[in-house]
Coordinates of C-alpha atoms in Angstrom, one line a residue:
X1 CA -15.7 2.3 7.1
X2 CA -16.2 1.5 3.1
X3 CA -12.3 1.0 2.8
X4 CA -12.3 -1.0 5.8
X5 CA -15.3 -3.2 4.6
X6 CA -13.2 -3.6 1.2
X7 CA -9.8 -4.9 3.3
X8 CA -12.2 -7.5 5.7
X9 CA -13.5 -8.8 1.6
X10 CA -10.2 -8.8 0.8
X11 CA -8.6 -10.5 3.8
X12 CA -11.6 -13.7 3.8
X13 CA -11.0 -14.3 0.5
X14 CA -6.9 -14.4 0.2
X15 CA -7.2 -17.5 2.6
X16 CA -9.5 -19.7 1.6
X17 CA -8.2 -19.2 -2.1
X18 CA -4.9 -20.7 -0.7
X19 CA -5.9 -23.1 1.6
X20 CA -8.0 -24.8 -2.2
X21 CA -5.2 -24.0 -5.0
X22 CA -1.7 -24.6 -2.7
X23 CA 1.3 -22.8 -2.6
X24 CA 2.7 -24.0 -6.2
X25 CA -0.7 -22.5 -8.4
X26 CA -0.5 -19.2 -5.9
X27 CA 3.0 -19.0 -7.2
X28 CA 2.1 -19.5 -11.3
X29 CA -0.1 -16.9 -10.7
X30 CA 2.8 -14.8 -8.7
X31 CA 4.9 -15.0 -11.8
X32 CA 2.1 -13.6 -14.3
X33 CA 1.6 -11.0 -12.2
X34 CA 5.3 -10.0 -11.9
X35 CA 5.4 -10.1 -15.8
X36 CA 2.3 -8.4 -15.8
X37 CA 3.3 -5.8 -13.4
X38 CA 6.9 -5.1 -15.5
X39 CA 5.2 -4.1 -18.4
X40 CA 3.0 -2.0 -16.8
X41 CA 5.7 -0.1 -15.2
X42 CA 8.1 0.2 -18.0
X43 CA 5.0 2.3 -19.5
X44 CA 4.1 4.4 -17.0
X45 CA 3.7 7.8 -17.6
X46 CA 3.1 9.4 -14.6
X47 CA 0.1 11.8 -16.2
X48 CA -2.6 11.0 -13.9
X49 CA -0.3 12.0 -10.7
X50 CA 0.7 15.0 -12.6
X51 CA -3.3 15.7 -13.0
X52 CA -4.2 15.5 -9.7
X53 CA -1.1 17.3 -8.0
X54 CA -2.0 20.6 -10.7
X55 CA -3.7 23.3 -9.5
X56 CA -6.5 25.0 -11.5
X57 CA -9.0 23.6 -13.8
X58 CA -8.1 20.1 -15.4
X59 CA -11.1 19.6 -17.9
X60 CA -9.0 20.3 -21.0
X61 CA -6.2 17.8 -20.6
X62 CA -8.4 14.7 -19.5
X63 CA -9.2 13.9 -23.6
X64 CA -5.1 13.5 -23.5
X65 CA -4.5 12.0 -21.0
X66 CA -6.9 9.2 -21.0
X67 CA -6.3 8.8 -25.0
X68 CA -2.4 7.6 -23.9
X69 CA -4.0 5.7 -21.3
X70 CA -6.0 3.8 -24.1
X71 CA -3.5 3.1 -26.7
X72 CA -1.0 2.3 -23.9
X73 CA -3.4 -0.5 -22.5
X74 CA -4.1 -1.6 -25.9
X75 CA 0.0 -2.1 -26.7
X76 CA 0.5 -3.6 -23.3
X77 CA -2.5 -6.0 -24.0
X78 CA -0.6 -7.2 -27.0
X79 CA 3.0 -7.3 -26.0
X80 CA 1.9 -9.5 -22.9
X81 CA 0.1 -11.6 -25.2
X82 CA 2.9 -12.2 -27.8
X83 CA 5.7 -12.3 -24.8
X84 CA 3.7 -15.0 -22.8
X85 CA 5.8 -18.1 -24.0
X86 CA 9.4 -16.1 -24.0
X87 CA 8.1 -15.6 -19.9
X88 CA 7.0 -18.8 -19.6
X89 CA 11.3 -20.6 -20.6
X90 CA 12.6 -17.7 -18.8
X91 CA 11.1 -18.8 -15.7
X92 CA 11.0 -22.3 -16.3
X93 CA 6.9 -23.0 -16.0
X94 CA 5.3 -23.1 -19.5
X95 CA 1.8 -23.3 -17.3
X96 CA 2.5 -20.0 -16.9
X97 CA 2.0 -19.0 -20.8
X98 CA -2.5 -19.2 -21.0
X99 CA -2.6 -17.7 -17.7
X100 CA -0.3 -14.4 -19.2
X101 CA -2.3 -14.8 -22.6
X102 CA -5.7 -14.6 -21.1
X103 CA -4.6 -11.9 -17.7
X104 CA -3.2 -9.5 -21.1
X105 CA -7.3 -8.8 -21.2
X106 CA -6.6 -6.6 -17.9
X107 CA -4.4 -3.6 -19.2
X108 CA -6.7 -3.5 -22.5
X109 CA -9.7 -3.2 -19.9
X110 CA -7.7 -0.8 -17.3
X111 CA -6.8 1.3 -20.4
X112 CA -10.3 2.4 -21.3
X113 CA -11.0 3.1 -17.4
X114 CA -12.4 6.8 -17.0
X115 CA -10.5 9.0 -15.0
X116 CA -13.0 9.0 -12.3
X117 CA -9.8 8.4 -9.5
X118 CA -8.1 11.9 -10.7
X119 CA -11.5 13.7 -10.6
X120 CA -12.2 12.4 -6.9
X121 CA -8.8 12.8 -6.1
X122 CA -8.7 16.4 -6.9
X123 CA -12.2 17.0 -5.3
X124 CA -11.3 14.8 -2.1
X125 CA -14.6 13.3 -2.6
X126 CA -13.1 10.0 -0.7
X127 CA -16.7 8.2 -0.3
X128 CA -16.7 7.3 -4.2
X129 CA -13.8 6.0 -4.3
X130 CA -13.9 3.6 -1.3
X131 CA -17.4 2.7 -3.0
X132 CA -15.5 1.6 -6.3
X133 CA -12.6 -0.2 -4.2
X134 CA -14.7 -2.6 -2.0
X135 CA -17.0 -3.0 -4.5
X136 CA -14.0 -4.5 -7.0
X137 CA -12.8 -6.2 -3.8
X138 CA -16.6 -7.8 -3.0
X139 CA -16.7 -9.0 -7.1
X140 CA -13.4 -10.0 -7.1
X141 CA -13.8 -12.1 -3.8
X142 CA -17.1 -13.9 -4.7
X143 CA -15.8 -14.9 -8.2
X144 CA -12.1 -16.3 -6.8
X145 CA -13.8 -18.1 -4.5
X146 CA -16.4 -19.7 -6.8
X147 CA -13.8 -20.8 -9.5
X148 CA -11.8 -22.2 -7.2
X149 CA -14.1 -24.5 -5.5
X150 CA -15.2 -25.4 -9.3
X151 CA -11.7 -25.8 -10.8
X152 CA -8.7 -25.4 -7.7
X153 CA -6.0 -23.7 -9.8
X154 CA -4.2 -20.1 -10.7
X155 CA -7.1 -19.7 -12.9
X156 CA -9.3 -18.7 -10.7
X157 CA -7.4 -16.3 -9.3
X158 CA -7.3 -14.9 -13.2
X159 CA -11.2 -15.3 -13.6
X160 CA -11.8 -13.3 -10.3
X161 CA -8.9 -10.4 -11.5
X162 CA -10.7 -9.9 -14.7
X163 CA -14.0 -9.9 -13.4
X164 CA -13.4 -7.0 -10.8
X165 CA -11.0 -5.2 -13.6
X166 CA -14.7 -5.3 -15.8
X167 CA -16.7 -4.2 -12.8
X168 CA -14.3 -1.2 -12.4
X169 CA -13.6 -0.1 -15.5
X170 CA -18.1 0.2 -15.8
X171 CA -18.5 2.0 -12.5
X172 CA -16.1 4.3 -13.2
X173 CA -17.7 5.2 -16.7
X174 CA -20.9 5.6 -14.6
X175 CA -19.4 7.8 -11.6
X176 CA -17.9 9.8 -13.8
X177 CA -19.1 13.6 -14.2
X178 CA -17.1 14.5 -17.1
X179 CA -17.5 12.1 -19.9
X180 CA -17.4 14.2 -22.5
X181 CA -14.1 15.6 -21.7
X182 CA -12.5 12.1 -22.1
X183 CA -13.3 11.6 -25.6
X184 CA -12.0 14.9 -27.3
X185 CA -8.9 13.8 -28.1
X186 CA -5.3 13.5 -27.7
X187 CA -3.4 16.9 -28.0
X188 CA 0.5 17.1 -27.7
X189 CA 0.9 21.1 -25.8
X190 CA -1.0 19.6 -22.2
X191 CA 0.9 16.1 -22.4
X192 CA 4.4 18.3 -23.0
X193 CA 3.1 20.3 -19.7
X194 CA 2.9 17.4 -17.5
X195 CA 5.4 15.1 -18.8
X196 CA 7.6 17.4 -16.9
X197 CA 6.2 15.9 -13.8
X198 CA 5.5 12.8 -15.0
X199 CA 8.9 11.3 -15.8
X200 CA 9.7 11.6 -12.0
X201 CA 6.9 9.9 -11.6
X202 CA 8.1 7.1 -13.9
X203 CA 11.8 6.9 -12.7
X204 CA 9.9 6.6 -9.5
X205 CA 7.8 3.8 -10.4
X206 CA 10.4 1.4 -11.7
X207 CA 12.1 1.9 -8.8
X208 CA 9.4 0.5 -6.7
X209 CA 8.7 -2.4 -9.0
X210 CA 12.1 -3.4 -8.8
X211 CA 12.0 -3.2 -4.6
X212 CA 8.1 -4.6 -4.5
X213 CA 8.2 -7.3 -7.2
X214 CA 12.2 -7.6 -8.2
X215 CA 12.7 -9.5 -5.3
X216 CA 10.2 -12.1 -6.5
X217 CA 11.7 -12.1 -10.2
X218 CA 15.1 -13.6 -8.9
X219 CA 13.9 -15.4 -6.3
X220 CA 11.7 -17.4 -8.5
X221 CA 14.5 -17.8 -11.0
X222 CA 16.7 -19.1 -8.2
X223 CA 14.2 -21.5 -6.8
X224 CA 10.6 -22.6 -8.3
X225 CA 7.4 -21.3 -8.0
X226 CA 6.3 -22.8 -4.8
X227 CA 8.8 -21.1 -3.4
X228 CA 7.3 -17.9 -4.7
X229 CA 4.2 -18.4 -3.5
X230 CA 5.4 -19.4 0.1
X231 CA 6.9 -15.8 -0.2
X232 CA 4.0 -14.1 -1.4
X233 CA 1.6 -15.3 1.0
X234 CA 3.6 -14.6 3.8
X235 CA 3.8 -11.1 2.7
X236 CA -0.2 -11.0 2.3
X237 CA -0.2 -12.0 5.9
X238 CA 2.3 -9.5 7.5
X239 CA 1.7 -6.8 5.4
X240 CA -2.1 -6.9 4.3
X241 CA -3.6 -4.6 7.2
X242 CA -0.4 -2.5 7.5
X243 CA -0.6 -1.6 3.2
X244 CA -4.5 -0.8 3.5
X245 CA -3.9 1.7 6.4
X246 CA -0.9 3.2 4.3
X247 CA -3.7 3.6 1.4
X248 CA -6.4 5.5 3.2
X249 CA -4.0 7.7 4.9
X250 CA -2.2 8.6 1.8
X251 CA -5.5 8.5 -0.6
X252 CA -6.4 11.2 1.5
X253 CA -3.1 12.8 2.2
X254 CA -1.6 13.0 -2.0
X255 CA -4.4 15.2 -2.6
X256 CA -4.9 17.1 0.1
X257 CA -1.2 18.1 0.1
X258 CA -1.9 19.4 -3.2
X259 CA -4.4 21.8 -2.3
X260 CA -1.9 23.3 0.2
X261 CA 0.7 23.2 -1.7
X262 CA 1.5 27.0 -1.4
X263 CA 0.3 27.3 1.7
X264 CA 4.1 26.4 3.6
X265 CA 2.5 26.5 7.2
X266 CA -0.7 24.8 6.7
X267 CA 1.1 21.8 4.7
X268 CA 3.2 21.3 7.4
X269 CA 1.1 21.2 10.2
X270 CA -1.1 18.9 8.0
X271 CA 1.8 16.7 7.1
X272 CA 2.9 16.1 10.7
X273 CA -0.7 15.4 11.9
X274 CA -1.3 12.6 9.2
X275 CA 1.8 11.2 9.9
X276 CA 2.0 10.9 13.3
X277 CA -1.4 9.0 12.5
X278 CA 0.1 7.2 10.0
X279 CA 2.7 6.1 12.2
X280 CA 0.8 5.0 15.5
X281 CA -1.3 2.4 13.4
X282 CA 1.2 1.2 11.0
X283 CA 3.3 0.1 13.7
X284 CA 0.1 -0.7 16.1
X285 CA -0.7 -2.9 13.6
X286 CA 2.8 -4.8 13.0
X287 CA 3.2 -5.4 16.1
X288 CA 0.0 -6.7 17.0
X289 CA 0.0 -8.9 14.0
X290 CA 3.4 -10.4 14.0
X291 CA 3.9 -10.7 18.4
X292 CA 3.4 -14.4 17.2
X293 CA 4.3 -15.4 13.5
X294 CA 3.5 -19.7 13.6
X295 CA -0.2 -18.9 15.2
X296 CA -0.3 -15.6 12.3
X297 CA 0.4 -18.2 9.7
X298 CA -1.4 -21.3 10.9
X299 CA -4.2 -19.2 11.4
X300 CA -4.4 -18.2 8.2
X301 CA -3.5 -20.7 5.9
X302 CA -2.6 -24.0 7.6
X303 CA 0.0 -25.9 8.2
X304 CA 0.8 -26.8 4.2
X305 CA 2.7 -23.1 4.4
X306 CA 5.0 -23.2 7.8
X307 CA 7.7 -22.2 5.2
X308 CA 6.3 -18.7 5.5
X309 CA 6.8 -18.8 9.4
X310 CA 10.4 -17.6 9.7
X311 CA 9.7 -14.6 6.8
X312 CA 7.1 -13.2 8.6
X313 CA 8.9 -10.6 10.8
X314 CA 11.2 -9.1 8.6
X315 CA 8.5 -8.8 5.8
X316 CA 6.3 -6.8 8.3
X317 CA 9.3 -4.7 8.9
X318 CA 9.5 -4.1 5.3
X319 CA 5.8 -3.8 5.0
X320 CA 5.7 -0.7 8.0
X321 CA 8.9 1.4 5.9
X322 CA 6.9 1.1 2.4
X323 CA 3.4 2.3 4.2
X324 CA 5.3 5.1 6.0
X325 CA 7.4 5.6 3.4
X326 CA 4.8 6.7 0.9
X327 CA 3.4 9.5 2.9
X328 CA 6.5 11.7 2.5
X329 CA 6.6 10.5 -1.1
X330 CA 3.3 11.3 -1.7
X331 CA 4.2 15.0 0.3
X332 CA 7.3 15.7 -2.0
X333 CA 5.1 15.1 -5.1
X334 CA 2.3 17.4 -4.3
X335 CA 5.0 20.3 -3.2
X336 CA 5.9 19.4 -6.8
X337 CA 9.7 17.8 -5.8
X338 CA 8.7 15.0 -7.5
X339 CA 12.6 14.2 -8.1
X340 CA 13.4 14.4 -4.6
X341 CA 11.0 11.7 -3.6
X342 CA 12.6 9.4 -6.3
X343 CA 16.3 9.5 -4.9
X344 CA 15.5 7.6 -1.9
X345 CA 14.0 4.8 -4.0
X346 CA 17.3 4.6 -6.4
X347 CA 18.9 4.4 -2.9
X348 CA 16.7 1.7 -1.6
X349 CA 17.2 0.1 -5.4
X350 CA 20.9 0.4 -5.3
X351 CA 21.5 -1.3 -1.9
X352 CA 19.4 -4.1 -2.9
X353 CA 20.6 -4.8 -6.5
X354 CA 23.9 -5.0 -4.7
X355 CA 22.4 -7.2 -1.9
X356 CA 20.1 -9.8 -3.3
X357 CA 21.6 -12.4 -5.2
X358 CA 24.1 -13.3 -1.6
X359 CA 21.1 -12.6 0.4
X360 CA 18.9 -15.2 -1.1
X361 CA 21.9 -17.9 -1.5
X362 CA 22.3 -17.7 2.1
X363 CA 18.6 -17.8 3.4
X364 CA 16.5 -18.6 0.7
X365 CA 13.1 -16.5 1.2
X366 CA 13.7 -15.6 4.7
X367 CA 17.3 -13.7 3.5
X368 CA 15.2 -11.9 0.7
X369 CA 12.7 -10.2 3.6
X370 CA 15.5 -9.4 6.0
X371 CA 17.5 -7.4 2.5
X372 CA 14.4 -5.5 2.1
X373 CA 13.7 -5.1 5.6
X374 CA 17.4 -3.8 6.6
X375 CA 17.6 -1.8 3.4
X376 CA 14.2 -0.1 4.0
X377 CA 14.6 0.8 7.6
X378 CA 18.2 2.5 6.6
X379 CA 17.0 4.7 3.5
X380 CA 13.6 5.4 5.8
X381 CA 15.4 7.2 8.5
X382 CA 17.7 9.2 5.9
X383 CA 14.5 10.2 4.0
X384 CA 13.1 12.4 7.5
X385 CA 16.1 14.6 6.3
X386 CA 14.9 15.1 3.0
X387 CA 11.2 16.3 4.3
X388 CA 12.6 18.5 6.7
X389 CA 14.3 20.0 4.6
X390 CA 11.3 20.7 2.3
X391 CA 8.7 21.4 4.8
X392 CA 10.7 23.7 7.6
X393 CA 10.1 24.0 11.2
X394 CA 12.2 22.2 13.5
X395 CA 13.6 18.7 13.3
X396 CA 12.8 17.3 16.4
X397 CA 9.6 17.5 15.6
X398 CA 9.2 15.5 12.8
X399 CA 11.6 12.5 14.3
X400 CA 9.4 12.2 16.7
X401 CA 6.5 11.4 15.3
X402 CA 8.3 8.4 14.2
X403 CA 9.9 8.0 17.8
X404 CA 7.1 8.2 20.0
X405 CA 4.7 5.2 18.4
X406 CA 8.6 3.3 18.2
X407 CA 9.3 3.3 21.6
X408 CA 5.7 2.1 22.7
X409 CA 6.2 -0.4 20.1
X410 CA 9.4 -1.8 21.1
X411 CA 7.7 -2.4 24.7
X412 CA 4.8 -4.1 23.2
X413 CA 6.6 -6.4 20.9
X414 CA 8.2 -7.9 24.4
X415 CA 5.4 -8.0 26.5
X416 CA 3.3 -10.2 23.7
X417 CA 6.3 -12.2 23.1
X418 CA 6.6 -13.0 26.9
X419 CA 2.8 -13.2 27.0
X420 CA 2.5 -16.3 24.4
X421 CA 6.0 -17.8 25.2
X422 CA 4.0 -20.3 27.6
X423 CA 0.8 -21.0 25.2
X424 CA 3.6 -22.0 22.1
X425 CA 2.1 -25.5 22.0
X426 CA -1.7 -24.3 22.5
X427 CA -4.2 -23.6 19.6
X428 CA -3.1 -21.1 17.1
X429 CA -6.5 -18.5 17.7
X430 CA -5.7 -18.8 21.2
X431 CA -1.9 -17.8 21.1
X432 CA -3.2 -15.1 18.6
X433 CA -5.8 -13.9 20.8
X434 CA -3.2 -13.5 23.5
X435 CA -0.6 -11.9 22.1
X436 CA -2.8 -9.5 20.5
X437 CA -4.6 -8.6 23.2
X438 CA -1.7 -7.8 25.7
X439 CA 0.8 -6.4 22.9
X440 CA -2.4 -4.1 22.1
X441 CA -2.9 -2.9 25.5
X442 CA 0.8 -2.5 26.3
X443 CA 1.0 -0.2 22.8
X444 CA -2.0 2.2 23.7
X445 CA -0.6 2.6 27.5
X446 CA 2.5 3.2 25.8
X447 CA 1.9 5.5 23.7
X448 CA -0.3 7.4 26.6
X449 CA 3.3 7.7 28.7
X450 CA 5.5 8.6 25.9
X451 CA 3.0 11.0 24.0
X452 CA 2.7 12.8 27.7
X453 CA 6.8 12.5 28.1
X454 CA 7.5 14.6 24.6
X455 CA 4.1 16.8 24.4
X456 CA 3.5 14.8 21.1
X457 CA -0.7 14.2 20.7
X458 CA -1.5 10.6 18.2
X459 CA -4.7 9.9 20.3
X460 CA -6.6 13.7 18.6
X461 CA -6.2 12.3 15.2
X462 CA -7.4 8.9 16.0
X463 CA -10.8 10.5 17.5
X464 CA -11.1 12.9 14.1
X465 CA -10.9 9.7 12.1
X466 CA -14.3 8.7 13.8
X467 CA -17.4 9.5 12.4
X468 CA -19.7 12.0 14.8
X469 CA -22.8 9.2 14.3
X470 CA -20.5 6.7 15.2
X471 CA -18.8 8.7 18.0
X472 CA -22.1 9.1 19.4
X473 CA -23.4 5.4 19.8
X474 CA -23.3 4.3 23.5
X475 CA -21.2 1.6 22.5
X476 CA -18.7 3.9 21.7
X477 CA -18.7 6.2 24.6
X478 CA -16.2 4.4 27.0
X479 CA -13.1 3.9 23.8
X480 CA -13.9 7.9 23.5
X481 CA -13.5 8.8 26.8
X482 CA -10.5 7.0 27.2
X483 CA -8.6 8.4 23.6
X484 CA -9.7 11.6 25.2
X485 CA -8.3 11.4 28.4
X486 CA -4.6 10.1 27.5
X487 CA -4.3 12.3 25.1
X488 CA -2.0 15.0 26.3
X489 CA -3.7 18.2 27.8
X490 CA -3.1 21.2 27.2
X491 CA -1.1 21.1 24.3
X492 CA 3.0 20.9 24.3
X493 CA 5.9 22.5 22.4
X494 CA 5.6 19.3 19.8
X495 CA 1.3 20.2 19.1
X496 CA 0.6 19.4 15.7
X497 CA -1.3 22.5 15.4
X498 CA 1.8 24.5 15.9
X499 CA 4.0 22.4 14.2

């Protein structure tokens, strides 16, 4: 419910900021983040995954770890600084130099954060660390939003990033338990140890930058700013929902895989009931969200960004392979196949290095999304051979946990479209509020027919996600009944429990 509460702060204060600063500030700030976010990944070291996927007792690396994580914010901090006006010709927008000078304060800040997120991590204490993300979320929020009805520009959007970087970086000093351990310095035997891991974990990261924010680097440089924010909000809006489900199910599932780890039987079974979770509401919510993209978008932002209409599906398309792509990821890395994990990326990476300069010549924006979206869906299916592989059992299985919540989806996505096709000139919330509704209902009934059809269960996990106070309310009491009753009974071949 915290995380949740921390998406809803999240999601009120994306469009008001762009409905008072415009799409061509929005972009400014696009492009410091993309120079921001290069740096950052070209010094990864991949030591805090490494901490939190190890087994056994941690306490004596954390003075290591977190004294590279220091000096490397400090360097990062300074090259962002000094590189602010080469940025600023390459991409044509010397506005774009004081908002990089003044946003280098953020890696000096993030690099003298405690390593609360690897000790809750590793003791799946999950309430903490919901508390510390909608808490950044509410600051961040409440101080956009007041600098941009002072001063309507990309720097508000750099007020309110700092402010809830400075608000993290405190609470996590205060939640943590350990704070000793932090400051006894840097020793070179335990950073050898988990370098080993870590450089996967590198390799890894670069090659999601250059899927995530590439795109934006040559798009940018092949059209202007505006552009770039156009892109960027729509992504916001077909994405948002669908990457915050993504992060509770895999802030959850990283570490838990861990723990099993050595435990073949257990992991699996645990794997294929988070995913099939994973998999119902990622693609619950795309299609729910994008049954109607012009109402999605006027909705949200108003007509001064109709440019974003056309991008909308593919980039939710995109949005649903990098949320369901990171659970396997995230499952490779705890098994400690780090590597294996990473070659679908450099797959992903090579198709659309070869794809993107024709892609966005020929449709702009819109031939950008459908790149990442085509390119995504192909290496997503490929990588279900690559977990079974790892985890065993049978493949059927795992396919269709990805096939059952597709089907439904496929039959939803029509029934919306037809649904709204007569209400295309009426009020955006209303066309919204249509197609959501009846694409929703056609999803859960569904899912109820195919989940009977192939023995597979997503409604079990749905109910286990509920809280027992919560589950109890009266108000609750009918939505139970009826998870309980489609959900199949008994228990097929394809029961997670005997996966």
């Amino acid at each position: 419910m915290g995380r949740f509460a921390g998406s809803v702060v999240a999601t009120v204060r994306i469009p008001i900021v762009a409905q008072l600063i415009g799409p061509e500030e929005i972009g400014s700030f696009g492009v410091a983040l993309v120079v921001l976010g290069l740096l950052d990944v070209l010094s990864q070291t991949g030591l805090s995954q490494a901490l939190i996927q190890k087994s056994g007792i941690v306490r004596p690396y954390l003075g290591s770890v977190w004294g590279v994580q220091a000096i490397r914010g400090f360097v990062l901090a300074a090259l962002l600084f000094f590189a602010a006006p080469l940025a600023g010709g390459f991409f044509g927008d010397e506005g774009v130099v004081p908002l990089l000078r003044l946003l280098a304060v953020v890696p000096a800040l993030i690099g003298l954060q405690a390593l609360v997120d690897v000790q809750l991590r590793r003791q799946l204490a999950f309430g903490k660390l919901t508390l510390i993300k909608t808490s950044g979320n509410a600051v961040e929020a409440v101080v956009t939003i007041t600098a941009a009805y002072i001063e309507p520009s990309a720097w508000a959007l750099v007020i309110g990033r700092i402010a809830a970087t400075t608000f993290q970086v405190s609470i996590s000093w205060f939640l943590s338990d350990d704070r000793t351990a932090h400051l006894s310095g840097i020793k070179l035997a335990p950073l050898r140890e988990l370098h080993r891991f870590g450089i996967w974990i590198f390799v890894a990261a670069i090659a999601s930058f250059s899927l995530i924010r590439g795109g934006d680097l040559v798009l940018v440089r092949m059209t202007d700013t505006e552009t770039l924010g156009i892109y960027q909000m729509a992504t916001v809006a077909a994405m948002f929902f669908t990457m915050e489900v993504a992060r509770v199910t895999n802030t959850i599932g990283f570490p838990l895989y861990s723990k099993l780890q050595n435990e073949r039987a257990r992991l699996r079974s645990a794997f294929h009931r988070t995913y099939l979770l994973l998999a119902t509401l990622v693609i619950g919510v795309v299609v729910v969200t994008v049954v109607q993209p012009t109402a999605l978008i006027r909705l949200i932002f108003g007509d001064q960004f109709d440019r974003a209409i056309p991008i909308v599906v593919p980039l939710a398309i995109w949005g649903a392979c990098r949320a369901l792509g990171a659970a396997p990821s995230g499952l490779l890395q705890a098994m400690g196949r780090p590597r294996d994990a990473t070659y679908a990326q450099l797959a992903m990476l090579l198709l659309f290095a070869i794809g993107i300069v024709p892609a966005i010549r020929a449709g702009g924006a819109a031939g950008l999304a459908w790149l990442l979206a085509g390119v995504g869906t192909v290496v997503h299916v490929a990588r279900y051979e690559v977990v079974y592989r790892a985890l065993g059992g049978r493949r059927r299985d795992l396919f269709l946990r990805l096939g059952v919540p597709g089907v439904a989806a496929v039959v939803a996505f029509a029934a919306g479209r037809l649904a709204v096709h007569p209400l295309a000139d009426g009020p955006a919330w209303l066309t919204m509020l249509v197609g959501a509704t009846v694409s929703g209902l056609v999803y859960v009934i569904g899912l109820a027919i195919t989940s009977r059809v192939f023995s597979v269960d997503p409604f079990s996990p749905m109910l286990m996600l509920v809280p027992d106070r919560v589950r109890q309310h009266r108000v609750m009491r009918l939505p139970i009944l009826l998870l309980t009753a489609m959900a199949p009974s008994p228990a097929g071949p394809l029961d997670s429990a005997k996966a």
